[in-house]
PDB file of C-alpha atoms in Angstrom:
ATOM      1  CA  UNK A   1    -110.223 -39.844  81.109  1.00  0.00           C
ATOM      2  CA  UNK A   2    -112.194 -38.220  78.178  1.00  0.00           C
ATOM      3  CA  UNK A   3    -111.511 -37.225  74.831  1.00  0.00           C
ATOM      4  CA  UNK A   4    -111.904 -33.718  76.024  1.00  0.00           C
ATOM      5  CA  UNK A   5    -109.336 -34.422  78.499  1.00  0.00           C
ATOM      6  CA  UNK A   6    -106.445 -36.109  76.452  1.00  0.00           C
ATOM      7  CA  UNK A   7    -106.964 -33.430  74.506  1.00  0.00           C
ATOM      8  CA  UNK A   8    -106.432 -30.910  77.119  1.00  0.00           C
ATOM      9  CA  UNK A   9    -103.105 -32.571  78.449  1.00  0.00           C
ATOM     10  CA  UNK A  10    -101.786 -33.258  74.625  1.00  0.00           C
ATOM     11  CA  UNK A  11    -102.171 -30.061  72.970  1.00  0.00           C
ATOM     12  CA  UNK A  12    -100.236 -27.555  74.999  1.00  0.00           C
ATOM     13  CA  UNK A  13     -97.218 -29.952  74.395  1.00  0.00           C
ATOM     14  CA  UNK A  14     -97.926 -30.196  70.823  1.00  0.00           C
ATOM     15  CA  UNK A  15     -98.814 -25.981  70.389  1.00  0.00           C
ATOM     16  CA  UNK A  16     -94.623 -25.347  72.301  1.00  0.00           C
ATOM     17  CA  UNK A  17     -93.207 -28.165  70.108  1.00  0.00           C
ATOM     18  CA  UNK A  18     -95.136 -26.206  66.845  1.00  0.00           C
ATOM     19  CA  UNK A  19     -93.767 -22.967  68.469  1.00  0.00           C
ATOM     20  CA  UNK A  20     -90.252 -24.544  69.107  1.00  0.00           C
ATOM     21  CA  UNK A  21     -90.012 -25.413  65.233  1.00  0.00           C
ATOM     22  CA  UNK A  22     -91.910 -28.673  64.950  1.00  0.00           C
ATOM     23  CA  UNK A  23     -92.467 -29.897  61.246  1.00  0.00           C
ATOM     24  CA  UNK A  24     -96.079 -30.933  62.581  1.00  0.00           C
ATOM     25  CA  UNK A  25     -99.242 -29.045  63.105  1.00  0.00           C
ATOM     26  CA  UNK A  26    -100.625 -29.293  66.514  1.00  0.00           C
ATOM     27  CA  UNK A  27    -103.907 -30.753  64.896  1.00  0.00           C
ATOM     28  CA  UNK A  28    -102.186 -33.494  63.371  1.00  0.00           C
ATOM     29  CA  UNK A  29    -100.332 -34.374  66.199  1.00  0.00           C
ATOM     30  CA  UNK A  30    -103.109 -34.096  68.679  1.00  0.00           C
ATOM     31  CA  UNK A  31    -105.282 -36.262  66.132  1.00  0.00           C
ATOM     32  CA  UNK A  32    -102.684 -38.396  65.672  1.00  0.00           C
ATOM     33  CA  UNK A  33    -102.286 -39.162  69.611  1.00  0.00           C
ATOM     34  CA  UNK A  34    -105.427 -39.978  69.794  1.00  0.00           C
ATOM     35  CA  UNK A  35    -105.921 -42.330  66.847  1.00  0.00           C
ATOM     36  CA  UNK A  36    -103.041 -44.086  67.907  1.00  0.00           C
ATOM     37  CA  UNK A  37    -103.940 -44.784  71.648  1.00  0.00           C
ATOM     38  CA  UNK A  38    -107.624 -44.274  71.540  1.00  0.00           C
ATOM     39  CA  UNK A  39    -107.590 -41.267  73.719  1.00  0.00           C
ATOM     40  CA  UNK A  40    -105.514 -42.726  76.766  1.00  0.00           C
ATOM     41  CA  UNK A  41    -102.220 -42.357  77.774  1.00  0.00           C
ATOM     42  CA  UNK A  42    -100.435 -45.700  78.719  1.00  0.00           C
ATOM     43  CA  UNK A  43     -97.724 -45.816  81.632  1.00  0.00           C
ATOM     44  CA  UNK A  44     -95.160 -46.185  78.749  1.00  0.00           C
ATOM     45  CA  UNK A  45     -96.302 -42.667  77.049  1.00  0.00           C
ATOM     46  CA  UNK A  46     -96.313 -43.643  73.060  1.00  0.00           C
ATOM     47  CA  UNK A  47     -98.221 -41.589  71.703  1.00  0.00           C
ATOM     48  CA  UNK A  48     -97.851 -41.917  68.593  1.00  0.00           C
ATOM     49  CA  UNK A  49     -97.855 -45.882  67.138  1.00  0.00           C
ATOM     50  CA  UNK A  50     -93.876 -45.384  67.147  1.00  0.00           C
ATOM     51  CA  UNK A  51     -91.777 -48.938  67.095  1.00  0.00           C
ATOM     52  CA  UNK A  52     -88.784 -49.686  68.342  1.00  0.00           C
ATOM     53  CA  UNK A  53     -87.861 -50.948  65.207  1.00  0.00           C
ATOM     54  CA  UNK A  54     -83.755 -50.216  64.172  1.00  0.00           C
ATOM     55  CA  UNK A  55     -83.702 -47.260  65.628  1.00  0.00           C
ATOM     56  CA  UNK A  56     -80.641 -46.538  68.359  1.00  0.00           C
ATOM     57  CA  UNK A  57     -81.374 -45.100  72.146  1.00  0.00           C
ATOM     58  CA  UNK A  58     -81.032 -40.890  72.471  1.00  0.00           C
ATOM     59  CA  UNK A  59     -81.978 -38.066  74.364  1.00  0.00           C
ATOM     60  CA  UNK A  60     -85.880 -38.639  74.249  1.00  0.00           C
ATOM     61  CA  UNK A  61     -85.645 -42.458  74.348  1.00  0.00           C
ATOM     62  CA  UNK A  62     -83.727 -44.203  76.493  1.00  0.00           C
ATOM     63  CA  UNK A  63     -83.876 -48.079  74.764  1.00  0.00           C
ATOM     64  CA  UNK A  64     -87.264 -48.728  77.072  1.00  0.00           C
ATOM     65  CA  UNK A  65     -90.228 -51.016  74.869  1.00  0.00           C
ATOM     66  CA  UNK A  66     -93.627 -52.503  75.674  1.00  0.00           C
ATOM     67  CA  UNK A  67     -95.065 -55.484  73.596  1.00  0.00           C
ATOM     68  CA  UNK A  68     -98.315 -56.070  72.192  1.00  0.00           C
ATOM     69  CA  UNK A  69    -100.866 -57.035  69.846  1.00  0.00           C
ATOM     70  CA  UNK A  70    -102.335 -54.699  66.805  1.00  0.00           C
ATOM     71  CA  UNK A  71    -103.039 -55.152  63.916  1.00  0.00           C
ATOM     72  CA  UNK A  72    -101.433 -54.701  60.273  1.00  0.00           C
ATOM     73  CA  UNK A  73    -102.945 -53.756  56.848  1.00  0.00           C
ATOM     74  CA  UNK A  74    -100.615 -55.957  54.040  1.00  0.00           C
ATOM     75  CA  UNK A  75    -101.629 -55.739  50.368  1.00  0.00           C
ATOM     76  CA  UNK A  76    -105.059 -54.255  50.994  1.00  0.00           C
ATOM     77  CA  UNK A  77    -105.667 -57.347  53.895  1.00  0.00           C
ATOM     78  CA  UNK A  78    -106.249 -56.636  57.691  1.00  0.00           C
ATOM     79  CA  UNK A  79    -104.202 -58.803  59.859  1.00  0.00           C
ATOM     80  CA  UNK A  80    -105.169 -58.848  63.713  1.00  0.00           C
ATOM     81  CA  UNK A  81    -102.974 -60.036  66.025  1.00  0.00           C
ATOM     82  CA  UNK A  82     -99.688 -59.303  65.254  1.00  0.00           C
ATOM     83  CA  UNK A  83     -96.860 -58.760  67.603  1.00  0.00           C
ATOM     84  CA  UNK A  84     -95.262 -55.165  67.719  1.00  0.00           C
ATOM     85  CA  UNK A  85     -92.501 -53.495  70.384  1.00  0.00           C
ATOM     86  CA  UNK A  86     -93.360 -49.862  70.967  1.00  0.00           C
ATOM     87  CA  UNK A  87     -91.042 -47.430  72.347  1.00  0.00           C
ATOM     88  CA  UNK A  88     -91.379 -46.803  75.894  1.00  0.00           C
ATOM     89  CA  UNK A  89     -90.899 -43.077  77.058  1.00  0.00           C
ATOM     90  CA  UNK A  90     -90.466 -40.965  80.302  1.00  0.00           C
ATOM     91  CA  UNK A  91     -93.016 -38.373  78.963  1.00  0.00           C
ATOM     92  CA  UNK A  92     -95.124 -37.590  76.514  1.00  0.00           C
ATOM     93  CA  UNK A  93     -93.000 -34.318  75.569  1.00  0.00           C
ATOM     94  CA  UNK A  94     -90.023 -36.923  74.986  1.00  0.00           C
ATOM     95  CA  UNK A  95     -92.125 -39.055  72.973  1.00  0.00           C
ATOM     96  CA  UNK A  96     -92.922 -35.991  70.553  1.00  0.00           C
ATOM     97  CA  UNK A  97     -89.667 -34.941  70.327  1.00  0.00           C
ATOM     98  CA  UNK A  98     -88.627 -38.172  69.325  1.00  0.00           C
ATOM     99  CA  UNK A  99     -90.944 -38.513  67.006  1.00  0.00           C
ATOM    100  CA  UNK A 100     -89.530 -35.126  65.314  1.00  0.00           C
ATOM    101  CA  UNK A 101     -86.227 -36.854  64.999  1.00  0.00           C
ATOM    102  CA  UNK A 102     -87.813 -39.950  63.255  1.00  0.00           C
ATOM    103  CA  UNK A 103     -89.661 -37.167  60.958  1.00  0.00           C
ATOM    104  CA  UNK A 104     -86.155 -35.424  59.941  1.00  0.00           C
ATOM    105  CA  UNK A 105     -85.669 -38.134  57.586  1.00  0.00           C
ATOM    106  CA  UNK A 106     -85.822 -37.931  54.040  1.00  0.00           C
ATOM    107  CA  UNK A 107     -88.331 -40.331  53.694  1.00  0.00           C
ATOM    108  CA  UNK A 108     -90.429 -37.561  55.416  1.00  0.00           C
ATOM    109  CA  UNK A 109     -89.555 -34.817  53.450  1.00  0.00           C
ATOM    110  CA  UNK A 110     -93.348 -34.598  52.270  1.00  0.00           C
ATOM    111  CA  UNK A 111     -94.320 -34.737  55.487  1.00  0.00           C
ATOM    112  CA  UNK A 112     -92.231 -31.368  56.613  1.00  0.00           C
ATOM    113  CA  UNK A 113     -93.000 -29.775  53.450  1.00  0.00           C
ATOM    114  CA  UNK A 114     -96.921 -29.649  53.748  1.00  0.00           C
ATOM    115  CA  UNK A 115     -98.570 -26.538  54.064  1.00  0.00           C
ATOM    116  CA  UNK A 116    -101.810 -27.064  55.896  1.00  0.00           C
ATOM    117  CA  UNK A 117    -102.795 -30.267  58.394  1.00  0.00           C
ATOM    118  CA  UNK A 118    -104.762 -31.471  55.412  1.00  0.00           C
ATOM    119  CA  UNK A 119    -102.531 -31.706  53.517  1.00  0.00           C
ATOM    120  CA  UNK A 120     -99.842 -33.317  56.221  1.00  0.00           C
ATOM    121  CA  UNK A 121    -102.357 -36.447  57.192  1.00  0.00           C
ATOM    122  CA  UNK A 122    -102.535 -37.175  53.480  1.00  0.00           C
ATOM    123  CA  UNK A 123     -98.745 -37.346  53.526  1.00  0.00           C
ATOM    124  CA  UNK A 124     -98.171 -39.220  56.633  1.00  0.00           C
ATOM    125  CA  UNK A 125    -100.067 -42.165  54.278  1.00  0.00           C
ATOM    126  CA  UNK A 126     -98.046 -41.569  51.669  1.00  0.00           C
ATOM    127  CA  UNK A 127     -94.891 -41.893  53.332  1.00  0.00           C
ATOM    128  CA  UNK A 128     -95.632 -44.957  54.778  1.00  0.00           C
ATOM    129  CA  UNK A 129     -96.168 -43.618  58.170  1.00  0.00           C
ATOM    130  CA  UNK A 130     -99.238 -46.012  58.873  1.00  0.00           C
ATOM    131  CA  UNK A 131    -100.310 -49.104  56.702  1.00  0.00           C
ATOM    132  CA  UNK A 132    -104.218 -48.125  56.992  1.00  0.00           C
ATOM    133  CA  UNK A 133    -105.222 -47.092  53.865  1.00  0.00           C
ATOM    134  CA  UNK A 134    -107.957 -45.015  55.865  1.00  0.00           C
ATOM    135  CA  UNK A 135    -105.121 -43.530  58.032  1.00  0.00           C
ATOM    136  CA  UNK A 136    -105.618 -39.714  55.793  1.00  0.00           C
ATOM    137  CA  UNK A 137    -109.711 -39.563  56.455  1.00  0.00           C
ATOM    138  CA  UNK A 138    -109.223 -41.124  60.077  1.00  0.00           C
ATOM    139  CA  UNK A 139    -107.083 -38.183  60.852  1.00  0.00           C
ATOM    140  CA  UNK A 140    -108.743 -35.317  59.323  1.00  0.00           C
ATOM    141  CA  UNK A 141    -112.311 -36.885  60.879  1.00  0.00           C
ATOM    142  CA  UNK A 142    -110.931 -36.285  63.983  1.00  0.00           C
ATOM    143  CA  UNK A 143    -109.411 -32.867  63.588  1.00  0.00           C
ATOM    144  CA  UNK A 144    -112.850 -31.359  62.382  1.00  0.00           C
ATOM    145  CA  UNK A 145    -114.556 -33.190  65.395  1.00  0.00           C
ATOM    146  CA  UNK A 146    -112.443 -31.647  67.929  1.00  0.00           C
ATOM    147  CA  UNK A 147    -112.132 -28.596  66.473  1.00  0.00           C
ATOM    148  CA  UNK A 148    -108.524 -29.030  66.698  1.00  0.00           C
ATOM    149  CA  UNK A 149    -107.009 -26.502  64.055  1.00  0.00           C
ATOM    150  CA  UNK A 150    -107.897 -23.930  66.954  1.00  0.00           C
ATOM    151  CA  UNK A 151    -104.105 -24.879  68.073  1.00  0.00           C
ATOM    152  CA  UNK A 152    -102.352 -24.627  64.995  1.00  0.00           C
ATOM    153  CA  UNK A 153    -103.622 -20.907  64.877  1.00  0.00           C
ATOM    154  CA  UNK A 154    -102.141 -20.489  68.733  1.00  0.00           C
ATOM    155  CA  UNK A 155     -98.790 -21.876  67.828  1.00  0.00           C
ATOM    156  CA  UNK A 156     -98.598 -19.158  64.966  1.00  0.00           C
ATOM    157  CA  UNK A 157     -99.294 -16.093  67.944  1.00  0.00           C
ATOM    158  CA  UNK A 158     -96.487 -14.407  68.849  1.00  0.00           C
ATOM    159  CA  UNK A 159     -94.536 -15.319  71.725  1.00  0.00           C
ATOM    160  CA  UNK A 160     -94.231 -13.148  74.506  1.00  0.00           C
ATOM    161  CA  UNK A 161     -90.567 -12.314  74.798  1.00  0.00           C
ATOM    162  CA  UNK A 162     -88.800 -13.982  77.879  1.00  0.00           C
ATOM    163  CA  UNK A 163     -86.604 -11.503  78.534  1.00  0.00           C
ATOM    164  CA  UNK A 164     -89.505  -8.672  79.099  1.00  0.00           C
ATOM    165  CA  UNK A 165     -91.366 -10.984  80.613  1.00  0.00           C
ATOM    166  CA  UNK A 166     -88.266 -11.774  82.852  1.00  0.00           C
ATOM    167  CA  UNK A 167     -88.412  -7.804  83.733  1.00  0.00           C
ATOM    168  CA  UNK A 168     -92.235  -7.982  84.906  1.00  0.00           C
ATOM    169  CA  UNK A 169     -91.662 -10.238  86.967  1.00  0.00           C
ATOM    170  CA  UNK A 170     -88.175  -9.356  88.372  1.00  0.00           C
ATOM    171  CA  UNK A 171     -89.213  -5.475  88.902  1.00  0.00           C
ATOM    172  CA  UNK A 172     -93.073  -5.002  89.458  1.00  0.00           C
ATOM    173  CA  UNK A 173     -94.032  -8.399  90.230  1.00  0.00           C
ATOM    174  CA  UNK A 174     -91.427 -10.473  93.071  1.00  0.00           C
ATOM    175  CA  UNK A 175     -91.007  -7.469  95.136  1.00  0.00           C
ATOM    176  CA  UNK A 176     -94.871  -7.023  95.387  1.00  0.00           C
ATOM    177  CA  UNK A 177     -94.377 -11.026  96.191  1.00  0.00           C
ATOM    178  CA  UNK A 178     -92.045 -10.058  99.018  1.00  0.00           C
ATOM    179  CA  UNK A 179     -93.974  -7.043 100.568  1.00  0.00           C
ATOM    180  CA  UNK A 180     -96.992  -9.368 100.547  1.00  0.00           C
ATOM    181  CA  UNK A 181     -95.262 -12.233 102.163  1.00  0.00           C
ATOM    182  CA  UNK A 182     -93.812  -9.996 104.777  1.00  0.00           C
ATOM    183  CA  UNK A 183     -97.331  -8.688 105.483  1.00  0.00           C
ATOM    184  CA  UNK A 184     -99.019 -12.048 105.740  1.00  0.00           C
ATOM    185  CA  UNK A 185     -95.726 -13.281 108.024  1.00  0.00           C
ATOM    186  CA  UNK A 186     -96.432 -10.609 110.270  1.00  0.00           C
ATOM    187  CA  UNK A 187    -100.178 -11.044 110.212  1.00  0.00           C
ATOM    188  CA  UNK A 188     -99.515 -14.323 111.876  1.00  0.00           C
ATOM    189  CA  UNK A 189     -96.792 -13.047 114.559  1.00  0.00           C
ATOM    190  CA  UNK A 190    -100.336 -11.075 115.481  1.00  0.00           C
ATOM    191  CA  UNK A 191    -102.196 -13.975 115.790  1.00  0.00           C
ATOM    192  CA  UNK A 192    -104.451 -11.915 113.165  1.00  0.00           C
ATOM    193  CA  UNK A 193    -104.959 -15.245 110.986  1.00  0.00           C
ATOM    194  CA  UNK A 194    -107.681 -13.663 108.652  1.00  0.00           C
ATOM    195  CA  UNK A 195    -105.414 -10.942 107.546  1.00  0.00           C
ATOM    196  CA  UNK A 196    -102.543 -13.161 107.266  1.00  0.00           C
ATOM    197  CA  UNK A 197    -105.156 -15.097 104.832  1.00  0.00           C
ATOM    198  CA  UNK A 198    -106.304 -12.014 102.769  1.00  0.00           C
ATOM    199  CA  UNK A 199    -102.038 -11.626 102.320  1.00  0.00           C
ATOM    200  CA  UNK A 200    -101.591 -15.431 101.335  1.00  0.00           C
ATOM    201  CA  UNK A 201    -104.207 -15.005  98.840  1.00  0.00           C
ATOM    202  CA  UNK A 202    -102.522 -12.246  97.105  1.00  0.00           C
ATOM    203  CA  UNK A 203     -99.664 -13.078  96.726  1.00  0.00           C
ATOM    204  CA  UNK A 204    -100.524 -16.957  95.306  1.00  0.00           C
ATOM    205  CA  UNK A 205    -102.472 -14.345  92.915  1.00  0.00           C
ATOM    206  CA  UNK A 206     -99.384 -12.847  91.996  1.00  0.00           C
ATOM    207  CA  UNK A 207     -97.440 -16.317  91.959  1.00  0.00           C
ATOM    208  CA  UNK A 208    -100.051 -17.271  89.301  1.00  0.00           C
ATOM    209  CA  UNK A 209    -100.008 -14.007  86.792  1.00  0.00           C
ATOM    210  CA  UNK A 210     -96.268 -14.672  86.756  1.00  0.00           C
ATOM    211  CA  UNK A 211     -96.488 -18.288  85.647  1.00  0.00           C
ATOM    212  CA  UNK A 212     -98.656 -17.342  83.085  1.00  0.00           C
ATOM    213  CA  UNK A 213     -96.083 -15.079  82.196  1.00  0.00           C
ATOM    214  CA  UNK A 214     -93.271 -17.632  82.456  1.00  0.00           C
ATOM    215  CA  UNK A 215     -95.339 -20.310  80.026  1.00  0.00           C
ATOM    216  CA  UNK A 216     -96.365 -16.853  77.212  1.00  0.00           C
ATOM    217  CA  UNK A 217     -92.912 -16.225  77.118  1.00  0.00           C
ATOM    218  CA  UNK A 218     -92.249 -20.264  76.682  1.00  0.00           C
ATOM    219  CA  UNK A 219     -90.004 -20.499  80.193  1.00  0.00           C
ATOM    220  CA  UNK A 220     -91.282 -22.922  82.808  1.00  0.00           C
ATOM    221  CA  UNK A 221     -93.286 -22.480  85.242  1.00  0.00           C
ATOM    222  CA  UNK A 222     -92.806 -22.471  89.244  1.00  0.00           C
TER     223      UNK A 222
END
């Protein structure tokens, strides 16, 4: 997986959570995921370096964990080979949502209050999210290198009202799809495979458009 492919997977989740009220800028969230994983999505879906700690299982973390070796900085000295126990998740969205629960702690007040991605990267370091003294600069370099602030702008765009989207889908798109599907079936019964294929293609296009409306209004696709 290239870093661009990694970003393509992570960015929509980061943007959606921000639209739902997450305190974390998408650019910061994506940069942190890149930094913590090296741009790889492991089977345990922990993209943010969230350790087990003394936390209790919740709606997003079921208590599963994975142990690996890592490095930490203690009193300005890097120590390699540190055994760490990481939370394991069913999906990356659960990971990010669990992290947002962490950021509700008073310890991270300044992270939540940050008004810019640059300020938020510094507050992550100041509030002790990581021991690496270069954490801020590493995140900022990733944000700049991959133009990640574009996702902050995307998250600020007004979301299409779900009721409006569903009205369009139910009033115009769904009937049109049903009509095309009926014509496809009729053509198949008549043995006209070319016409049936054409109707199928048109129906699939309408289905795609309906799902785009669902996504634009924050709904699940079908």
